[in-house]
CSV table of C-alpha atoms and ligand atoms in Angstrom, one decimal:
chain,number,residue,atom,x,y,z
A,193,MET,CA,-9.0,-22.5,13.9
A,194,PRO,CA,-6.2,-20.6,14.7
A,195,ALA,CA,-4.8,-20.3,18.5
A,196,ALA,CA,-3.6,-16.2,18.2
A,197,LEU,CA,-3.4,-13.8,22.2
A,198,VAL,CA,-5.1,-11.3,21.7
A,199,GLY,CA,-3.3,-8.3,24.0
A,200,ALA,CA,-4.6,-5.3,26.2
A,201,LEU,CA,-3.4,-3.1,28.5
A,202,VAL,CA,-5.1,-3.4,31.4
A,203,ASP,CA,-5.0,-0.7,34.2
A,204,GLY,CA,-1.4,0.2,32.5
A,205,ARG,CA,-0.4,-3.6,32.6
A,206,PRO,CA,-0.1,-5.5,29.3
A,207,ASN,CA,-2.5,-8.4,30.0
A,208,TYR,CA,-2.5,-11.4,27.3
A,209,LEU,CA,-4.8,-14.3,26.4
A,210,THR,CA,-5.2,-17.0,24.0
A,211,ILE,CA,-8.3,-16.6,21.7
A,212,ALA,CA,-9.3,-18.9,18.3
A,213,TYR,CA,-12.9,-17.0,17.5
A,214,CYS,CA,-10.7,-14.9,15.3
A,215,GLY,CA,-10.2,-13.6,11.5
A,216,ALA,CA,-9.6,-11.3,8.9
A,217,VAL,CA,-12.8,-9.5,7.9
A,218,ASN,CA,-12.4,-6.6,5.6
A,219,HIS,CA,-9.4,-6.2,3.2
A,220,GLU,CA,-9.0,-2.3,2.0
A,221,PRO,CA,-8.6,-0.8,5.3
A,222,PRO,CA,-7.1,-4.6,7.0
A,223,ILE,CA,-9.8,-4.5,9.4
A,224,ILE,CA,-10.1,-7.7,11.6
A,225,SER,CA,-12.6,-9.3,14.4
A,226,VAL,CA,-11.8,-11.3,17.7
A,227,GLY,CA,-13.8,-13.1,19.6
A,228,LEU,CA,-13.2,-12.0,23.7
A,229,ASN,CA,-16.3,-13.7,26.1
A,230,LYS,CA,-17.9,-10.5,28.1
A,231,LYS,CA,-16.1,-11.8,31.3
A,232,HIS,CA,-12.5,-12.4,30.0
A,233,TYR,CA,-10.1,-9.2,31.5
A,234,THR,CA,-8.6,-8.7,28.5
A,235,ASN,CA,-12.9,-6.8,28.1
A,236,ARG,CA,-11.5,-3.8,30.0
A,237,GLY,CA,-8.3,-3.2,28.4
A,238,ILE,CA,-9.9,-3.0,24.7
A,239,LYS,CA,-13.5,-0.6,25.4
A,240,GLU,CA,-10.3,1.7,27.6
A,241,ASN,CA,-7.1,2.3,25.2
A,242,GLY,CA,-9.4,1.2,22.2
A,243,THR,CA,-6.9,-0.9,21.5
A,244,PHE,CA,-5.5,-3.9,21.5
A,245,SER,CA,-3.0,-6.4,19.5
A,246,LEU,CA,-3.5,-9.3,17.7
A,247,ASN,CA,-0.5,-11.6,18.2
A,248,ILE,CA,0.8,-15.5,15.7
A,249,PRO,CA,2.6,-17.3,18.4
A,250,SER,CA,5.5,-20.4,16.7
A,251,ALA,CA,4.1,-24.1,17.4
A,252,ASP,CA,6.9,-23.8,20.3
A,253,MET,CA,5.4,-21.3,21.7
A,254,VAL,CA,2.7,-23.8,22.2
A,255,LYS,CA,2.4,-24.1,25.9
A,256,ILE,CA,3.1,-20.2,27.2
A,257,THR,CA,-0.1,-20.2,24.5
A,258,ASP,CA,-2.1,-23.0,26.6
A,259,TYR,CA,-1.3,-21.0,30.0
A,260,CYS,CA,-2.9,-17.4,28.8
A,261,GLY,CA,-5.7,-19.8,28.1
A,262,LEU,CA,-6.3,-20.9,31.8
A,263,VAL,CA,-5.3,-18.9,33.8
A,264,SER,CA,-7.0,-15.3,34.3
A,265,GLY,CA,-5.9,-11.4,34.9
A,266,HIS,CA,-8.9,-11.3,36.9
A,267,ARG,CA,-6.8,-13.0,39.7
A,268,VAL,CA,-3.4,-14.1,37.9
A,269,ASP,CA,-0.5,-11.1,36.7
A,270,LYS,CA,0.3,-12.0,33.1
A,271,SER,CA,2.0,-8.5,32.5
A,272,ASN,CA,5.0,-10.6,32.3
A,273,ILE,CA,5.1,-13.4,30.2
A,274,PHE,CA,6.4,-12.1,27.5
A,275,LYS,CA,8.6,-9.7,26.1
A,276,THR,CA,6.5,-6.6,25.2
A,277,PHE,CA,7.0,-3.9,23.5
A,278,TYR,CA,4.5,-0.9,22.2
A,279,GLY,CA,4.1,0.6,18.5
A,280,SER,CA,2.0,3.8,17.0
A,281,LEU,CA,-0.4,4.2,19.3
A,282,LYS,CA,0.8,3.2,22.2
A,283,THR,CA,-1.6,0.9,24.6
A,284,ALA,CA,-2.1,-2.5,22.3
A,285,PRO,CA,0.3,-4.4,24.0
A,286,LEU,CA,2.8,-6.3,21.2
A,287,ILE,CA,4.2,-9.2,21.6
A,288,GLU,CA,7.8,-9.9,20.7
A,289,GLU,CA,8.1,-13.8,20.9
A,290,CYS,CA,5.7,-13.7,18.1
A,291,PRO,CA,6.7,-14.0,14.7
A,292,LEU,CA,3.4,-12.4,13.0
A,293,SER,CA,1.3,-9.2,14.9
A,294,LEU,CA,-1.2,-6.6,14.9
A,295,GLU,CA,-1.3,-4.1,16.0
A,296,CYS,CA,-5.1,-2.9,16.0
A,297,ARG,CA,-8.2,0.2,16.8
A,298,VAL,CA,-11.0,-0.7,17.4
A,299,VAL,CA,-13.2,0.2,15.0
A,300,GLN,CA,-16.7,-1.4,15.8
A,301,VAL,CA,-17.8,-3.7,18.8
A,302,LEU,CA,-20.3,-6.3,18.4
A,303,GLU,CA,-22.5,-6.8,21.8
A,304,LEU,CA,-23.8,-10.6,21.3
A,305,ALA,CA,-24.9,-12.9,23.8
A,306,MET,CA,-21.6,-14.1,25.0
A,307,GLN,CA,-19.5,-11.8,23.7
A,308,ASN,CA,-17.7,-8.9,22.7
A,309,VAL,CA,-16.2,-8.6,18.8
A,310,TYR,CA,-14.9,-6.2,18.3
A,311,LEU,CA,-14.5,-5.4,14.7
A,312,GLY,CA,-10.3,-3.7,14.8
A,313,GLN,CA,-8.3,-1.6,12.1
A,314,VAL,CA,-5.0,-3.1,12.1
A,315,ILE,CA,-2.6,-0.2,12.0
A,316,GLN,CA,0.4,-2.4,11.9
A,317,ALA,CA,2.3,-5.3,11.1
A,318,TYR,CA,5.0,-6.8,13.2
A,319,ALA,CA,7.6,-10.0,11.8
A,320,GLU,CA,11.6,-10.5,12.0
A,321,ASP,CA,12.7,-10.3,8.1
A,322,ARG,CA,13.1,-14.3,9.5
A,323,PHE,CA,10.0,-15.0,9.2
A,324,LEU,CA,9.3,-13.6,5.6
A,325,THR,CA,10.1,-14.7,2.2
A,326,ASN,CA,9.9,-12.2,-0.1
A,327,GLY,CA,9.2,-9.9,2.6
A,328,LEU,CA,5.9,-11.6,3.0
A,329,PRO,CA,4.9,-13.4,6.1
A,330,ASP,CA,5.4,-17.4,5.2
A,331,ILE,CA,3.4,-20.0,6.8
A,332,LYS,CA,5.8,-22.8,7.6
A,333,LYS,CA,8.4,-20.3,8.6
A,334,MET,CA,6.0,-19.2,11.4
A,335,ASN,CA,4.7,-22.3,11.6
A,336,PRO,CA,1.8,-21.0,13.3
A,337,ILE,CA,-0.6,-23.4,16.0
A,338,VAL,CA,-3.6,-24.6,14.9
A,339,PHE,CA,-6.8,-25.5,16.7
A,340,SER,CA,-9.1,-28.2,17.0
A,341,MET,CA,-11.8,-27.4,19.2
A,342,HIS,CA,-14.0,-29.0,20.8
A,343,ASP,CA,-11.3,-32.2,20.9
A,344,ASN,CA,-9.6,-29.6,22.3
A,345,ASN,CA,-6.5,-30.6,20.3
A,346,TYR,CA,-3.3,-28.7,19.5
A,347,TRP,CA,-1.3,-29.2,15.5
A,348,THR,CA,0.5,-27.7,13.6
A,349,VAL,CA,0.4,-26.4,9.6
A,350,GLY,CA,0.6,-29.9,7.7
A,351,GLU,CA,1.0,-29.8,3.2
A,352,HIS,CA,1.0,-27.5,1.0
A,353,LEU,CA,-1.4,-29.3,-1.0
A,354,GLY,CA,-1.3,-27.2,-4.5
A,355,ARG,CA,-1.5,-22.2,-5.3
A,356,ALA,CA,-4.3,-20.5,-3.8
A,357,TRP,CA,-6.7,-18.9,-7.1
A,358,SER,CA,-5.3,-21.5,-9.7
A,359,ILE,CA,-5.0,-24.7,-8.5
A,360,GLY,CA,-9.1,-24.9,-9.7
A,361,LYS,CA,-8.4,-23.9,-12.9
A,362,GLU,CA,-8.5,-27.1,-14.7
A,363,LEU,CA,-11.3,-27.4,-13.6
A,364,LYS,CA,-13.3,-24.2,-15.6
A,365,ALA,CA,-13.2,-26.2,-19.1
A,366,GLY,CA,-15.2,-28.8,-17.9
A,367,LEU,CA,-17.3,-27.2,-14.8
A,368,GLY,CA,-17.7,-24.1,-16.7
A,369,GLY,CA,-16.7,-20.0,-16.7
A,370,ALA,CA,-15.4,-17.3,-17.5
A,371,ARG,CA,-13.7,-15.3,-15.2
B,77,FMN,C1,-6.8,-22.5,22.6
B,77,FMN,C2,-8.0,-22.0,23.7
B,77,FMN,C3,-8.8,-20.7,23.5
B,77,FMN,C4,-9.4,-19.9,23.5
B,77,FMN,N1,-10.3,-19.7,22.3
B,77,FMN,C5,-11.4,-18.4,23.4
B,77,FMN,C6,-12.0,-17.2,22.5
B,77,FMN,O1,-12.1,-17.4,21.0
B,77,FMN,N2,-12.5,-16.5,23.0
B,77,FMN,C7,-12.4,-16.3,24.2
B,77,FMN,O2,-12.9,-15.4,24.6
B,77,FMN,N3,-12.2,-16.9,24.9
B,77,FMN,C8,-11.4,-17.7,24.2
B,77,FMN,N4,-10.4,-18.5,25.2
B,77,FMN,C9,-9.7,-19.2,27.0
B,77,FMN,C10,-9.4,-17.4,27.3
B,77,FMN,O3,-7.7,-17.6,26.6
B,77,FMN,C11,-9.6,-17.8,28.3
B,77,FMN,O4,-10.7,-17.9,29.5
B,77,FMN,C12,-8.1,-17.1,29.3
B,77,FMN,O5,-7.8,-17.5,30.8
B,77,FMN,C13,-9.0,-15.3,29.5
B,77,FMN,O6,-7.5,-14.4,30.1
B,77,FMN,P1,-8.6,-13.0,30.9
B,77,FMN,O7,-9.4,-13.3,31.6
B,77,FMN,O8,-6.9,-12.8,31.3
B,77,FMN,O9,-8.1,-12.4,29.8
B,77,FMN,C14,-9.5,-20.3,24.3
B,77,FMN,C15,-8.7,-20.6,25.1
B,77,FMN,C16,-7.8,-21.6,24.5
B,77,FMN,C17,-7.6,-22.8,25.6
């Protein structure tokens, strides 16, 4: 799973929590989902403002990423642990240190048993040039953190396996497929 950081403005102060339950759910418009346990402090900010950020930390941020998942904004002020910036939505705090930050507006909330699942339309994506190749995010340059749930370990991304929508083509002759 990814290890990512969700940001929200709670009572006028940025708060960040670590998250593994997240992913892309719609291509156009771009919509992502984040699943937050209902007890977490961050929920309040997302509900108040209808905005949040999803930030992808790099491997060298593993300690501060873990820290954000260990302490709650209910008890500890996490507003100054990162350099925060804001985009056009003004209420979604974004993390300057992260290679990729997505600024999101809530379009739907699913209330599940334990989690609030926020569906957020990505209004803007922010990345510095040094993390891009040909204008696109480069996974090796970003060096994101991979989280192995249940055994509770962090890893980096491994070796390149092949090109997507391409490496499977050679099986078409034997296994079939007209497309
Ligand atoms: C690696 C890792 C992954 C986590 N993933 C999630 C998650 O997907 N959803 C969630 O609600 N909490 C998750 N947590 C727990 C929250 O980050 C943690 O309870 C945090 O302190 C809540 O912060 P808040 O109360 O300031 O919002 C995760 C924690 C860690 C360390």
